[in-house]
PDB file of C-alpha atoms in Angstrom:
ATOM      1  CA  UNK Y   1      44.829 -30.468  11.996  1.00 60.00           C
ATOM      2  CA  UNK Y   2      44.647 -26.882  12.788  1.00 68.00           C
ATOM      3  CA  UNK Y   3      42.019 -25.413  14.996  1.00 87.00           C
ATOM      4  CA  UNK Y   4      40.068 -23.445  12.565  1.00 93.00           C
ATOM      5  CA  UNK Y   5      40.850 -23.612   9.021  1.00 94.00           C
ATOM      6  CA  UNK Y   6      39.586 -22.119   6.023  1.00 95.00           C
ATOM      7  CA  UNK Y   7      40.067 -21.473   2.259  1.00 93.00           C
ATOM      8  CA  UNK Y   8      42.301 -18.153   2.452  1.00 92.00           C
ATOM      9  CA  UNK Y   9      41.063 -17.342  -1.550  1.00 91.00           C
ATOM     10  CA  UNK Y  10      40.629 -14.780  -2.996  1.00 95.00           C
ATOM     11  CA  UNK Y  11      37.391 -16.005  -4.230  1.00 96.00           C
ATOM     12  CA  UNK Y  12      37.095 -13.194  -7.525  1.00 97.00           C
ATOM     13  CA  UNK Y  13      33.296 -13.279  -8.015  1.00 97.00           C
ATOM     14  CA  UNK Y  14      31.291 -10.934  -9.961  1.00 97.00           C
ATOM     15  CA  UNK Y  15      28.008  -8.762  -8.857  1.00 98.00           C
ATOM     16  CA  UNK Y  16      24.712 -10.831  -8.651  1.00 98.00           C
ATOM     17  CA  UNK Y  17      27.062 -13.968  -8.348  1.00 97.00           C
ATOM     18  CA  UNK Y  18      26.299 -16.242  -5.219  1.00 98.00           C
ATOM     19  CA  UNK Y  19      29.594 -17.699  -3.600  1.00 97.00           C
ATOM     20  CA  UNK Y  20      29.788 -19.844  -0.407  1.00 96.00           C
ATOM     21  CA  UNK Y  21      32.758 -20.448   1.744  1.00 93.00           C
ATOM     22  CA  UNK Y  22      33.145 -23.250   4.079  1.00 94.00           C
ATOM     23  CA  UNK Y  23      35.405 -23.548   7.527  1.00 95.00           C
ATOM     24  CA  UNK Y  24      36.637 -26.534   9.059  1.00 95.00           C
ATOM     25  CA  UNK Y  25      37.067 -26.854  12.943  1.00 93.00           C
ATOM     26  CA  UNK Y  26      39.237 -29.653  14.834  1.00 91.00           C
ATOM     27  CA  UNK Y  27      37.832 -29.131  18.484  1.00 86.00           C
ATOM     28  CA  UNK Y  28      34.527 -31.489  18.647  1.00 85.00           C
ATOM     29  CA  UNK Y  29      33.628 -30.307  21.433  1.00 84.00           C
ATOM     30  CA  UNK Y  30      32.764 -26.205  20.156  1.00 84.00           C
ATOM     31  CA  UNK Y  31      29.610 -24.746  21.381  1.00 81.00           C
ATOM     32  CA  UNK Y  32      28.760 -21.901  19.038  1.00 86.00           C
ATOM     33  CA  UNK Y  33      30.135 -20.397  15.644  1.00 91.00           C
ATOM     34  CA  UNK Y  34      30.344 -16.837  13.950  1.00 93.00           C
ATOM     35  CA  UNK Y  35      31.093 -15.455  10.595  1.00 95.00           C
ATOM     36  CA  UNK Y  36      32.564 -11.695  11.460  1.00 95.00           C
ATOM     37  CA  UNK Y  37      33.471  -9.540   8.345  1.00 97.00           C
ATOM     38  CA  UNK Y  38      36.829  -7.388   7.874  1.00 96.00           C
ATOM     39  CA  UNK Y  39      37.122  -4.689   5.823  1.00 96.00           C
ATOM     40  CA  UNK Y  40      40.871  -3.762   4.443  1.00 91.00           C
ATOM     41  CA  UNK Y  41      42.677  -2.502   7.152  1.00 84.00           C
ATOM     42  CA  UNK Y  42      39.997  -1.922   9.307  1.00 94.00           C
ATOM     43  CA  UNK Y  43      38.640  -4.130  12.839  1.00 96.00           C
ATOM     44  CA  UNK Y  44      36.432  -7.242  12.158  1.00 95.00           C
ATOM     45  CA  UNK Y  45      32.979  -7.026  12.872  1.00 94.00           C
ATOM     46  CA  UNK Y  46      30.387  -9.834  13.805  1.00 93.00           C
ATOM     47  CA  UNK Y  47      28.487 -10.661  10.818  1.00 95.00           C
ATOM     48  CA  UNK Y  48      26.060 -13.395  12.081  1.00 93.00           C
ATOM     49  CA  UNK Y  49      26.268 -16.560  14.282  1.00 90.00           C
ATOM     50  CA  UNK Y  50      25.900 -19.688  13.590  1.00 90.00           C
ATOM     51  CA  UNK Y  51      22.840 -22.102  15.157  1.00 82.00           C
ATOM     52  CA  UNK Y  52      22.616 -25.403  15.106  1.00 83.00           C
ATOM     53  CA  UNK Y  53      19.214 -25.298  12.707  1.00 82.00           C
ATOM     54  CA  UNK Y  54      20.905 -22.877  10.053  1.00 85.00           C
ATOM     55  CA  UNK Y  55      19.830 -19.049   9.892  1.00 91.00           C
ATOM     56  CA  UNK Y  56      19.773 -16.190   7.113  1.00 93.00           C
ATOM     57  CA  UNK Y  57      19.884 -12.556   7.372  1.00 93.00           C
ATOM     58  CA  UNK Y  58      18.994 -11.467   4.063  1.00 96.00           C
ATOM     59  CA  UNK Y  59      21.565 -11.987   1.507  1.00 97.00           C
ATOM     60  CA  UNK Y  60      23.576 -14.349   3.923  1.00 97.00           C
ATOM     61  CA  UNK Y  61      23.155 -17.956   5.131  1.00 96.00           C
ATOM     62  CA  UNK Y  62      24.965 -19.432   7.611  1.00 96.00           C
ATOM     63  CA  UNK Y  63      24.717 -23.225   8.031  1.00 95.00           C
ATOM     64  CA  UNK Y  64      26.642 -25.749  10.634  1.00 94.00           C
ATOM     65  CA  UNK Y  65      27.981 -29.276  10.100  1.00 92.00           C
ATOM     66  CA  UNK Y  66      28.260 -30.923  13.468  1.00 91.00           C
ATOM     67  CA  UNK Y  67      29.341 -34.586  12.228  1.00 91.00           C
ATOM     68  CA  UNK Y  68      31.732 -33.193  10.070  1.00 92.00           C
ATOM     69  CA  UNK Y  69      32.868 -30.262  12.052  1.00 93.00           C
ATOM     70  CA  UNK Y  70      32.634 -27.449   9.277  1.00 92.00           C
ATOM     71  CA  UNK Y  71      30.723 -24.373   9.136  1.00 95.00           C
ATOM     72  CA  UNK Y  72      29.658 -22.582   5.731  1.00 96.00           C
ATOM     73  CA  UNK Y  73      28.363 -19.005   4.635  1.00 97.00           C
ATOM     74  CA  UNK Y  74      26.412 -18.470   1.333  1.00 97.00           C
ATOM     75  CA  UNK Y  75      26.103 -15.032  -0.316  1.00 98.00           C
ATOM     76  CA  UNK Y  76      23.281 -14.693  -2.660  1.00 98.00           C
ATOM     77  CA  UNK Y  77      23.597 -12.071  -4.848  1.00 98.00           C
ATOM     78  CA  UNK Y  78      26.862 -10.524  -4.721  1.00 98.00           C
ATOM     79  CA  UNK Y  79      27.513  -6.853  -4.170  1.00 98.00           C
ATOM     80  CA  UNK Y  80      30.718  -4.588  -4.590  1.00 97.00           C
ATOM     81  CA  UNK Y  81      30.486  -3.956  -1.089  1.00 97.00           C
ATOM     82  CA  UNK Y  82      30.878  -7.121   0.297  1.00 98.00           C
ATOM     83  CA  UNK Y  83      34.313  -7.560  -0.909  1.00 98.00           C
ATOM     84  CA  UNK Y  84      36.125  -8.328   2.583  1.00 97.00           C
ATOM     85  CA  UNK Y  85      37.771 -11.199   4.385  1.00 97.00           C
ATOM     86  CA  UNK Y  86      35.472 -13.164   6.509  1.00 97.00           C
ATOM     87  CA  UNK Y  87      36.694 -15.178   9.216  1.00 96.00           C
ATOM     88  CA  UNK Y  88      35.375 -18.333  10.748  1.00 95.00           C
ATOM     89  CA  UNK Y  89      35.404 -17.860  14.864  1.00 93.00           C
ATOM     90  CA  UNK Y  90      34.676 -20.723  16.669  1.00 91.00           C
ATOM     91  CA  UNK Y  91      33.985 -20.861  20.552  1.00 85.00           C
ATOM     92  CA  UNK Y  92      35.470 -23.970  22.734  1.00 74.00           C
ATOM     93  CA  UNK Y  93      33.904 -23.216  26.002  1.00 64.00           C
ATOM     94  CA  UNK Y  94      35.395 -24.287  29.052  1.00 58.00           C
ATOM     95  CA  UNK Y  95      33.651 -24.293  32.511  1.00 55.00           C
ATOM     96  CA  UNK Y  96      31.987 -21.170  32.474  1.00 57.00           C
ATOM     97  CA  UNK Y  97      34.247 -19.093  30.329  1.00 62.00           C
ATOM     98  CA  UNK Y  98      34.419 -19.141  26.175  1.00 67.00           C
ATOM     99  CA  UNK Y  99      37.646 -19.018  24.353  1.00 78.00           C
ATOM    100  CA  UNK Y 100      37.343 -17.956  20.888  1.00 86.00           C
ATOM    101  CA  UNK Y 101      39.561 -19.358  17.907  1.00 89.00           C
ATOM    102  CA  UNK Y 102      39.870 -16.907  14.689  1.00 92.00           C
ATOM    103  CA  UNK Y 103      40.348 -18.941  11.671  1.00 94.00           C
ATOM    104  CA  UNK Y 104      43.087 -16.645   9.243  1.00 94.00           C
ATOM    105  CA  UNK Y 105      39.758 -15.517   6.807  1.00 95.00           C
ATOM    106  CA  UNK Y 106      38.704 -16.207   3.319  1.00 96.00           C
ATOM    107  CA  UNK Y 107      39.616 -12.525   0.950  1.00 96.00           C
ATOM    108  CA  UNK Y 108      36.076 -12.047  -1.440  1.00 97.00           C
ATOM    109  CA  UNK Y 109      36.777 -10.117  -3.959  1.00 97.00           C
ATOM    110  CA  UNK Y 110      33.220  -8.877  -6.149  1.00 98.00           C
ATOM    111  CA  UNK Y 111      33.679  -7.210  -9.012  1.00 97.00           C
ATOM    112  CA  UNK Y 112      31.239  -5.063 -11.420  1.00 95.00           C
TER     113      UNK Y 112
ATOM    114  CA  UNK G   1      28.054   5.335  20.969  1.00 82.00           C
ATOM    115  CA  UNK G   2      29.198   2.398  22.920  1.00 81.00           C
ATOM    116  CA  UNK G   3      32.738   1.920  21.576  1.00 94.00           C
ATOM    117  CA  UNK G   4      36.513   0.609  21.616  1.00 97.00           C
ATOM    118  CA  UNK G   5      39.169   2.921  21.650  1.00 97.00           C
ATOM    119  CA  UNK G   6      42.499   3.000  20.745  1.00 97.00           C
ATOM    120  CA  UNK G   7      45.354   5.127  20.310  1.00 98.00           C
ATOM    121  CA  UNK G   8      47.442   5.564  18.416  1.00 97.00           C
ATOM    122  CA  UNK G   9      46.384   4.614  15.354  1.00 97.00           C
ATOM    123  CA  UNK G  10      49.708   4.234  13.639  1.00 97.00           C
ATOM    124  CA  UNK G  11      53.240   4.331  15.366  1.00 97.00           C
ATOM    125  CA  UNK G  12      56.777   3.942  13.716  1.00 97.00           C
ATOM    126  CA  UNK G  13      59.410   3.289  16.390  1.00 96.00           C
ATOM    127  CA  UNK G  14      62.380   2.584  16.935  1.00 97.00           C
ATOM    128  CA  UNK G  15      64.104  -0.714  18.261  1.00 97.00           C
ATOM    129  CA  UNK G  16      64.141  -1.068  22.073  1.00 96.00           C
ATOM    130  CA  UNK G  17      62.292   2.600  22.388  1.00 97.00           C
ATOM    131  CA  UNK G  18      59.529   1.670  24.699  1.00 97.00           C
ATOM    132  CA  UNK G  19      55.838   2.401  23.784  1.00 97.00           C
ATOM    133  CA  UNK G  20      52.484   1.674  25.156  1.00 98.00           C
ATOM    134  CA  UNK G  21      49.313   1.299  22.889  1.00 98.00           C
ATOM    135  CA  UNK G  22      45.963   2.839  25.182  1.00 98.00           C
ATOM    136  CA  UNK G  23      42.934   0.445  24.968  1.00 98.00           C
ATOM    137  CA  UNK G  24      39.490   2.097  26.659  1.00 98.00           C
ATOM    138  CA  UNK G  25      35.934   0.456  26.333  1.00 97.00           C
ATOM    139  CA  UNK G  26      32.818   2.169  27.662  1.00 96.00           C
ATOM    140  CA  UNK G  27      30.639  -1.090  27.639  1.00 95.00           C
ATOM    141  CA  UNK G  28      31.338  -1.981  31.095  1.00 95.00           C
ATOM    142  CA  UNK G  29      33.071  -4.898  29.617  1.00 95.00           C
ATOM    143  CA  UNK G  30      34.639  -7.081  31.628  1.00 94.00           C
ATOM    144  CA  UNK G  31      36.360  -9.273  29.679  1.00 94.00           C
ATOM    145  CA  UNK G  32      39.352  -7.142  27.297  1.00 96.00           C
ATOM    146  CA  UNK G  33      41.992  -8.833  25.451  1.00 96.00           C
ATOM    147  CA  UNK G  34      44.722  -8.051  22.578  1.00 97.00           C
ATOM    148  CA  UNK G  35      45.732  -9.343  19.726  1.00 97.00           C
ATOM    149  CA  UNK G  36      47.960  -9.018  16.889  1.00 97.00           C
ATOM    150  CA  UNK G  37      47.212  -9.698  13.538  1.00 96.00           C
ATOM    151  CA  UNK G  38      49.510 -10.642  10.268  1.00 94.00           C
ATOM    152  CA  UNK G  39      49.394 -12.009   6.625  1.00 90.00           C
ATOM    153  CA  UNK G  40      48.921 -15.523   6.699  1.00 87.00           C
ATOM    154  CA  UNK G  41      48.864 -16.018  10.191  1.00 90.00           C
ATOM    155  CA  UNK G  42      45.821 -14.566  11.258  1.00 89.00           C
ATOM    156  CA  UNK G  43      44.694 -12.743  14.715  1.00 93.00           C
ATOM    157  CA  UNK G  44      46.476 -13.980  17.503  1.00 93.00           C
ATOM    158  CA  UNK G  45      45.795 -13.245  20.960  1.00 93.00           C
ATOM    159  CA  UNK G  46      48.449 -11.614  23.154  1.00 96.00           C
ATOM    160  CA  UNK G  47      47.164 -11.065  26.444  1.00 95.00           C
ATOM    161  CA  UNK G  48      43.725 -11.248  27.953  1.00 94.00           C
ATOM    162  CA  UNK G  49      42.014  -9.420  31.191  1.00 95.00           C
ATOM    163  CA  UNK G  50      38.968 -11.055  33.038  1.00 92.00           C
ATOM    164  CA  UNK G  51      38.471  -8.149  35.524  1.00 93.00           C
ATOM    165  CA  UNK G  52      40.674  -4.822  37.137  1.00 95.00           C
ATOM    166  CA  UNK G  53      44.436  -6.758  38.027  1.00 93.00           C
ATOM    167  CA  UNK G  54      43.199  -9.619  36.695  1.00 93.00           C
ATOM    168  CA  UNK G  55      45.530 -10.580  33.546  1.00 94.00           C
ATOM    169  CA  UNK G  56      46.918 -13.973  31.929  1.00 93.00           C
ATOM    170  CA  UNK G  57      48.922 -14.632  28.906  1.00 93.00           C
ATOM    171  CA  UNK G  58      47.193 -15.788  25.504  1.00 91.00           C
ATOM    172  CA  UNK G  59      48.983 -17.033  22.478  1.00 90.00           C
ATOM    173  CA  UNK G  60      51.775 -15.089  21.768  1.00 95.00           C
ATOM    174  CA  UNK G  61      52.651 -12.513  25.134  1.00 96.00           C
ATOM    175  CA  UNK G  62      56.669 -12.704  24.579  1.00 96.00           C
ATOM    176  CA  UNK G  63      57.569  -9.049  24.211  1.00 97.00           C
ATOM    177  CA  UNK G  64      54.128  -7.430  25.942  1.00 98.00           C
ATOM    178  CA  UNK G  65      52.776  -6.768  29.064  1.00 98.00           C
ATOM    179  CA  UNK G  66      49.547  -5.544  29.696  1.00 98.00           C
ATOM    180  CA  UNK G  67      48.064  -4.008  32.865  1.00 97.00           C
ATOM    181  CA  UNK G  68      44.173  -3.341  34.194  1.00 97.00           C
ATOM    182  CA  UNK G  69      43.704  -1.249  37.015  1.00 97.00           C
ATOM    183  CA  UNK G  70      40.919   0.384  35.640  1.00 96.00           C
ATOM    184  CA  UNK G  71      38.031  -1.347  34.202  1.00 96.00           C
ATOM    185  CA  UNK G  72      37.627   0.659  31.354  1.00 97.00           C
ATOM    186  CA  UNK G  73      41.434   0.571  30.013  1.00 98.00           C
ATOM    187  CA  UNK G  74      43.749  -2.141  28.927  1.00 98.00           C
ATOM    188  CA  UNK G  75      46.804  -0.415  27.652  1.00 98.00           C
ATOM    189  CA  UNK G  76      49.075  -3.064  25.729  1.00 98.00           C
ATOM    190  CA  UNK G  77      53.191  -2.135  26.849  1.00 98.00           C
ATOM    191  CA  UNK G  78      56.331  -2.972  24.784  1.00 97.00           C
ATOM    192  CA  UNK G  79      58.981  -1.908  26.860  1.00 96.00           C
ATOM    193  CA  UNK G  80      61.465  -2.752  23.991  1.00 97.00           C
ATOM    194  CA  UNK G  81      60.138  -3.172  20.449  1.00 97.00           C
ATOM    195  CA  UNK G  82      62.100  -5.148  17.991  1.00 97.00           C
ATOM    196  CA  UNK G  83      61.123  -5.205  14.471  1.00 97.00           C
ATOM    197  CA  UNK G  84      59.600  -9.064  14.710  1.00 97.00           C
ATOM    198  CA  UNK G  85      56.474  -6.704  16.686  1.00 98.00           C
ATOM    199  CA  UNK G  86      55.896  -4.626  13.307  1.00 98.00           C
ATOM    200  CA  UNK G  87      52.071  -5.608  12.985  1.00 97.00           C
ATOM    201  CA  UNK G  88      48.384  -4.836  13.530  1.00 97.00           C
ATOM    202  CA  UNK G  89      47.051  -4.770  16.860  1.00 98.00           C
ATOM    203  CA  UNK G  90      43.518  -5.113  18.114  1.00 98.00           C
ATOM    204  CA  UNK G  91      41.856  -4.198  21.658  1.00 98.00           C
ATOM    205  CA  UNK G  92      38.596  -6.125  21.684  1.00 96.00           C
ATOM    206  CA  UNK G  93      36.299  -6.097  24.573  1.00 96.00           C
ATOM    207  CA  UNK G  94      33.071  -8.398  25.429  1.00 92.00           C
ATOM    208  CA  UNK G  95      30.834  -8.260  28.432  1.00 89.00           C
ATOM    209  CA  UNK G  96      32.312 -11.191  30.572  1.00 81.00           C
ATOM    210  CA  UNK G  97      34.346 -14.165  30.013  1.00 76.00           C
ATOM    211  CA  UNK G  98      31.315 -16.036  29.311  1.00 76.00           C
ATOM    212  CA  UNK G  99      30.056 -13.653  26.416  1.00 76.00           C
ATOM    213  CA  UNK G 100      30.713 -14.831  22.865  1.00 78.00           C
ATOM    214  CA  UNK G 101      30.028 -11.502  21.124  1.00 85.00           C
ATOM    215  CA  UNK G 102      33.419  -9.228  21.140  1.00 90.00           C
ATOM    216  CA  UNK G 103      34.033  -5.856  19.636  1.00 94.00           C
ATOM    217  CA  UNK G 104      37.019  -4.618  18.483  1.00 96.00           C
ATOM    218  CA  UNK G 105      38.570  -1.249  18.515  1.00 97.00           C
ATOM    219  CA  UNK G 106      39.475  -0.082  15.023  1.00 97.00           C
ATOM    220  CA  UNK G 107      43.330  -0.824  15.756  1.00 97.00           C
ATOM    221  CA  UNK G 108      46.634   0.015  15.680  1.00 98.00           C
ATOM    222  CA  UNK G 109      49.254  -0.194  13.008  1.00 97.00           C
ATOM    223  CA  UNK G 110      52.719  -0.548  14.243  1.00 98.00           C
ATOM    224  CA  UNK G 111      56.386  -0.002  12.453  1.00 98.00           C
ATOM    225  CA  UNK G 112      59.280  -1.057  14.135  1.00 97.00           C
ATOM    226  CA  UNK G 113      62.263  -0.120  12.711  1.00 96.00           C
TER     227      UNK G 113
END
């Protein structure tokens, strides 16, 4: 099983549409999670970690799956601009350092 | 504007004409590290720095060296590109090795011909 896998898409949705993309992790013994967002081309950006309880930032809702070892993020409401890739990172800490794991992203694609 | 830098942004080479890609963070970050990114196979690390002369190998170092004798910069060193290097590279920096958030620096295209 690889570390972090996800759904590589594209997932073609269009504006207003809500889409949710899920991440599966092998290492049972990960401490934290984060969706980051890239842009074509460009440097991936944190979008919004994961907690153990669930949490939303507006439009985005990030929820964690210990038992089953998967994360998910749900986008309500769809806009052009957030057509990106979003990868799953996933943090297996070992004594007192963390060592992050980049799944290869899932490619949204919103269109008007 | 608390940043990653890196330069250049794009570079076509040669085979086996050595090159070094500059990496400076003015976070006080501790921890720096490299990686590479391609289709399909996602980012990759290359080479990670906990402190100044402190370096160790990540995923995929064959080909690279890195050096830090400044905190601020992590320059990334291909003392003879082959074509198999052709790729996207990111600098990222966080504040220690403990530190989950990490920033990246907006990258570096490379063509190796």
């Amino acid at each position: 099983r690889k570390e972090v896998e996800q759904d590589p898409g594209p997932f073609n949705v269009p504006e207003g549409a809500t889409v949710a993309f899920n991440c599966t992790y092998s290492n049972s013994a990960s401490q934290s999670f984060f969706w980051y967002r890239q842009d074509c081309r460009k440097e991936p950006k944190l979008l919004m970690s994961v907690y153990s309880s669930g949490n939303e930032d507006g439009r985005f809702t990030a929820q964690l799956n210990r038992a089953s070892q998967y994360i998910s993020l749900l986008i309500r409401d769809s806009k052009l601009s957030d057509s990106a890739t979003y990868l799953c990172v996933v943090n297996g800490r070992g004594s007192g350092y963390s060592t992050l794991t980049f799944g290869k992203g899932t490619m949204l694609l919103v269109s008007p | 504007e608390a940043q990653v830098t890196q330069n250049p942004r794009y570079l076509i080479t040669v085979t086996g004409k050595k090159l070094t890609v500059t990496c400076s963070q003015n976070m006080n970050h501790e921890y720096m590290s490299w990686y590479r990114q391609d289709p399909g196979l996602g980012l990759r690390q290359i080479y990670y720095s906990m402190n100044v002369e402190v370096t160790d190998k990540g995923d995929v170092p064959e080909g690279y060296k890195v050096s830090r004798k400044e905190k601020r910069n992590f320059p990334l060193i291909l003392e003879s590109p082959s074509p198999n290097q052709t790729s996207l590279y990111f600098c990222a920096s966080r504040v220690n090795r403990a530190e989950e958030t990490q920033y990246f620096g907006p990258g570096t295209r490379l063509l190796v011909l």
